[in-house]
Amino acid sequence: MNIHTPGLQVTPDRDEAQAALDVLRQWAKQATPTEISELDPSVARLIPGMDGVEYPALSREYPGDFAIDDSYKETLPDLQNGPSSLIRGTKQQIQHVGISNFRLPIRFHTRTGGDITLETSVTGSVSLEADKKGINMSRIMRSFYKHAEETFSFEVIEAALDAYINDLESFDARIQMRFSFPMKVDSLRSGLSGYQYYDIALELVDQGGVRKKIMHLDYVYSSTCPCSLELSEHARATRGQLATPHSQRSVARVSVEVENDGQCLWFEDLIETCRRAVPTETQVMVKREDEQAFAELNAANPIFVEDAARLFCEQLHADTRIGDFRVIASHQESLHSHDAVSILMEGDTFKSESLDPKLFNTLFHVG
């Protein structure tokens, strides 16, 4: 005697599914289009060349009053979190997968004790094991939004990182936040002041359980060529010939690992460190006396791109809050149709055997 228990949940194996499919096809061959349509129009797909079976008319109006419950959500397909059998391509570990440039307003502390709210671009990524199909991208955003109302520091970023490492069960992860930081700067002689904007990024990297806090800053300055300056002065002295040395807008991307010694490295601190190294920062408010002063300042500080990298290095070495660092300098020549560039690295954090082919293209800052 066979006893069938109602509601007994048994997962059929592949052979049983194949047998059921054969039965369904046998039935469909002798069934009428109406019978097939009443059972399920999709059955027609199983029989090559079957005509006359149409899907029922579908609504074309958005159901604004439709509400879902937990049982409905359980029926929704979720391919990203599907089994490894759905993986396309080689089953290989992916070092970073996530989302880039989702934006939201974030509050930051300033050195003077106040807060400032800035539009911030966030990139979040995690590692993916070889046997996992994918990740739920929205979880990265949800994890971040849990902390978005708090004034951000590296500690708050760590809390967001912890949340999405746990949610996505990953072993490595990183968060990067990019923003433009305003800082009021005085003119050289006229007494005016204006806001200079600095491209800054905060990055928290968790790799193998080791965390590093990194700050990136783009510092824009003028570089006067020492060789051109000497040649111009030679023309004046020997031939009475007016000549001007060439100068150009230049950019240094300074990346530093922030040491966990309890002392805060403020955005303003890193900006002032760069200014001490190379004081010829481009100006905001300029009258005639400021323009003359800037010409004098450049003449007092002529630098090749090699000099710039070493001057930044000297100042970064002097700050105990900074561990490893990297300086990428680009002097966007007014003499040549190419740029002069240099890269200086301290420590292992920023070492790389290869460079992004478009790296130096990202150092252009337009007015």
mmCIF file of N, CA, C and O in Angstrom, residues 13-48:
data_model
loop_
_atom_site.group_PDB
_atom_site.id
_atom_site.type_symbol
_atom_site.label_atom_id
_atom_site.label_comp_id
_atom_site.label_asym_id
_atom_site.label_seq_id
_atom_site.Cartn_x
_atom_site.Cartn_y
_atom_site.Cartn_z
ATOM 1 N N ASP A 13 15.263 14.843 -7.895
ATOM 2 C CA ASP A 13 16.590 14.944 -8.483
ATOM 3 C C ASP A 13 16.453 15.156 -9.986
ATOM 4 O O ASP A 13 15.345 15.238 -10.529
ATOM 5 N N ARG A 14 17.586 15.212 -10.677
ATOM 6 C CA ARG A 14 17.545 15.528 -12.108
ATOM 7 C C ARG A 14 16.842 14.437 -12.911
ATOM 8 O O ARG A 14 16.099 14.730 -13.859
ATOM 9 N N ASP A 15 17.050 13.173 -12.569
ATOM 10 C CA ASP A 15 16.413 12.084 -13.308
ATOM 11 C C ASP A 15 14.895 12.160 -13.193
ATOM 12 O O ASP A 15 14.168 11.930 -14.170
ATOM 13 N N GLU A 16 14.422 12.475 -11.997
ATOM 14 C CA GLU A 16 12.965 12.591 -11.800
ATOM 15 C C GLU A 16 12.417 13.780 -12.587
ATOM 16 O O GLU A 16 11.316 13.708 -13.166
ATOM 17 N N ALA A 17 13.184 14.878 -12.622
ATOM 18 C CA ALA A 17 12.741 16.040 -13.394
ATOM 19 C C ALA A 17 12.685 15.707 -14.884
ATOM 20 O O ALA A 17 11.765 16.122 -15.593
ATOM 21 N N GLN A 18 13.683 14.952 -15.357
ATOM 22 C CA GLN A 18 13.696 14.566 -16.768
ATOM 23 C C GLN A 18 12.498 13.672 -17.093
ATOM 24 O O GLN A 18 11.855 13.828 -18.149
ATOM 25 N N ALA A 19 12.176 12.755 -16.191
ATOM 26 C CA ALA A 19 11.033 11.863 -16.412
ATOM 27 C C ALA A 19 9.732 12.659 -16.463
ATOM 28 O O ALA A 19 8.855 12.407 -17.303
ATOM 29 N N ALA A 20 9.602 13.661 -15.562
ATOM 30 C CA ALA A 20 8.395 14.493 -15.548
ATOM 31 C C ALA A 20 8.284 15.309 -16.830
ATOM 32 O O ALA A 20 7.193 15.487 -17.388
ATOM 33 N N LEU A 21 9.427 15.780 -17.331
ATOM 34 C CA LEU A 21 9.441 16.556 -18.562
ATOM 35 C C LEU A 21 9.012 15.696 -19.745
ATOM 36 O O LEU A 21 8.249 16.131 -20.614
ATOM 37 N N ASP A 22 9.443 14.432 -19.775
ATOM 38 C CA ASP A 22 9.043 13.525 -20.858
ATOM 39 C C ASP A 22 7.537 13.292 -20.838
ATOM 40 O O ASP A 22 6.877 13.277 -21.891
ATOM 41 N N VAL A 23 6.994 13.128 -19.641
ATOM 42 C CA VAL A 23 5.535 12.928 -19.507
ATOM 43 C C VAL A 23 4.794 14.153 -19.997
ATOM 44 O O VAL A 23 3.784 14.063 -20.719
ATOM 45 N N LEU A 24 5.269 15.338 -19.615
ATOM 46 C CA LEU A 24 4.614 16.583 -20.011
ATOM 47 C C LEU A 24 4.637 16.758 -21.526
ATOM 48 O O LEU A 24 3.645 17.170 -22.142
ATOM 49 N N ARG A 25 5.749 16.397 -22.141
ATOM 50 C CA ARG A 25 5.840 16.514 -23.594
ATOM 51 C C ARG A 25 4.891 15.535 -24.292
ATOM 52 O O ARG A 25 4.266 15.875 -25.310
ATOM 53 N N GLN A 26 4.792 14.307 -23.785
ATOM 54 C CA GLN A 26 3.883 13.317 -24.363
ATOM 55 C C GLN A 26 2.439 13.816 -24.285
ATOM 56 O O GLN A 26 1.663 13.689 -25.237
ATOM 57 N N TRP A 27 2.092 14.387 -23.157
ATOM 58 C CA TRP A 27 0.714 14.887 -23.007
ATOM 59 C C TRP A 27 0.466 16.055 -23.955
ATOM 60 O O TRP A 27 -0.581 16.139 -24.600
ATOM 61 N N ALA A 28 1.465 16.993 -24.075
ATOM 62 C CA ALA A 28 1.283 18.182 -24.894
ATOM 63 C C ALA A 28 1.108 17.847 -26.366
ATOM 64 O O ALA A 28 0.424 18.567 -27.096
ATOM 65 N N LYS A 29 1.727 16.730 -26.819
ATOM 66 C CA LYS A 29 1.614 16.354 -28.227
ATOM 67 C C LYS A 29 0.177 16.037 -28.630
ATOM 68 O O LYS A 29 -0.221 16.258 -29.776
ATOM 69 N N GLN A 30 -0.618 15.485 -27.687
ATOM 70 C CA GLN A 30 -1.983 15.110 -28.045
ATOM 71 C C GLN A 30 -3.027 16.076 -27.479
ATOM 72 O O GLN A 30 -4.224 15.934 -27.755
ATOM 73 N N ALA A 31 -2.584 17.085 -26.681
ATOM 74 C CA ALA A 31 -3.521 18.049 -26.094
ATOM 75 C C ALA A 31 -3.857 19.140 -27.098
ATOM 76 O O ALA A 31 -3.088 19.423 -28.020
ATOM 77 N N THR A 32 -5.021 19.767 -26.933
ATOM 78 C CA THR A 32 -5.421 20.882 -27.797
ATOM 79 C C THR A 32 -4.776 22.169 -27.291
ATOM 80 O O THR A 32 -4.382 22.270 -26.119
ATOM 81 N N PRO A 33 -4.663 23.180 -28.176
ATOM 82 C CA PRO A 33 -4.126 24.473 -27.731
ATOM 83 C C PRO A 33 -4.871 25.042 -26.534
ATOM 84 O O PRO A 33 -4.262 25.651 -25.656
ATOM 85 N N THR A 34 -6.187 24.848 -26.491
ATOM 86 C CA THR A 34 -6.968 25.361 -25.369
ATOM 87 C C THR A 34 -6.557 24.670 -24.068
ATOM 88 O O THR A 34 -6.402 25.310 -23.019
ATOM 89 N N GLU A 35 -6.395 23.323 -24.140
ATOM 90 C CA GLU A 35 -6.002 22.580 -22.938
ATOM 91 C C GLU A 35 -4.616 23.025 -22.444
ATOM 92 O O GLU A 35 -4.386 23.166 -21.235
ATOM 93 N N ILE A 36 -3.708 23.236 -23.398
ATOM 94 C CA ILE A 36 -2.362 23.684 -23.019
ATOM 95 C C ILE A 36 -2.403 25.070 -22.398
ATOM 96 O O ILE A 36 -1.771 25.345 -21.378
ATOM 97 N N SER A 37 -3.202 25.979 -23.011
ATOM 98 C CA SER A 37 -3.313 27.338 -22.505
ATOM 99 C C SER A 37 -3.898 27.360 -21.104
ATOM 100 O O SER A 37 -3.480 28.139 -20.254
ATOM 101 N N GLU A 38 -4.889 26.473 -20.855
ATOM 102 C CA GLU A 38 -5.502 26.431 -19.532
ATOM 103 C C GLU A 38 -4.538 25.887 -18.481
ATOM 104 O O GLU A 38 -4.561 26.313 -17.316
ATOM 105 N N LEU A 39 -3.678 24.952 -18.889
ATOM 106 C CA LEU A 39 -2.699 24.414 -17.932
ATOM 107 C C LEU A 39 -1.596 25.443 -17.669
ATOM 108 O O LEU A 39 -1.365 25.869 -16.546
ATOM 109 N N ASP A 40 -0.905 25.841 -18.736
ATOM 110 C CA ASP A 40 0.164 26.852 -18.654
ATOM 111 C C ASP A 40 0.653 27.098 -20.067
ATOM 112 O O ASP A 40 1.172 26.189 -20.715
ATOM 113 N N PRO A 41 0.477 28.334 -20.599
ATOM 114 C CA PRO A 41 0.901 28.598 -21.976
ATOM 115 C C PRO A 41 2.372 28.299 -22.237
ATOM 116 O O PRO A 41 2.769 28.025 -23.367
ATOM 117 N N SER A 42 3.210 28.358 -21.188
ATOM 118 C CA SER A 42 4.643 28.124 -21.392
ATOM 119 C C SER A 42 4.939 26.688 -21.805
ATOM 120 O O SER A 42 6.031 26.394 -22.301
ATOM 121 N N VAL A 43 3.991 25.774 -21.635
ATOM 122 C CA VAL A 43 4.199 24.388 -22.052
ATOM 123 C C VAL A 43 4.440 24.322 -23.554
ATOM 124 O O VAL A 43 5.152 23.440 -24.052
ATOM 125 N N ALA A 44 3.875 25.285 -24.308
ATOM 126 C CA ALA A 44 4.024 25.292 -25.764
ATOM 127 C C ALA A 44 5.487 25.400 -26.184
ATOM 128 O O ALA A 44 5.880 24.954 -27.267
ATOM 129 N N ARG A 45 6.312 25.976 -25.330
ATOM 130 C CA ARG A 45 7.735 26.108 -25.655
ATOM 131 C C ARG A 45 8.433 24.750 -25.705
ATOM 132 O O ARG A 45 9.505 24.620 -26.294
ATOM 133 N N LEU A 46 7.856 23.761 -25.092
ATOM 134 C CA LEU A 46 8.471 22.438 -25.039
ATOM 135 C C LEU A 46 8.231 21.635 -26.311
ATOM 136 O O LEU A 46 8.884 20.612 -26.524
ATOM 137 N N ILE A 47 7.305 22.109 -27.164
ATOM 138 C CA ILE A 47 6.941 21.366 -28.371
ATOM 139 C C ILE A 47 7.313 22.194 -29.595
ATOM 140 O O ILE A 47 6.681 23.205 -29.883
ATOM 141 N N PRO A 48 8.367 21.823 -30.319
ATOM 142 C CA PRO A 48 8.782 22.591 -31.497
ATOM 143 C C PRO A 48 7.656 22.701 -32.514
ATOM 144 O O PRO A 48 6.951 21.725 -32.794
#
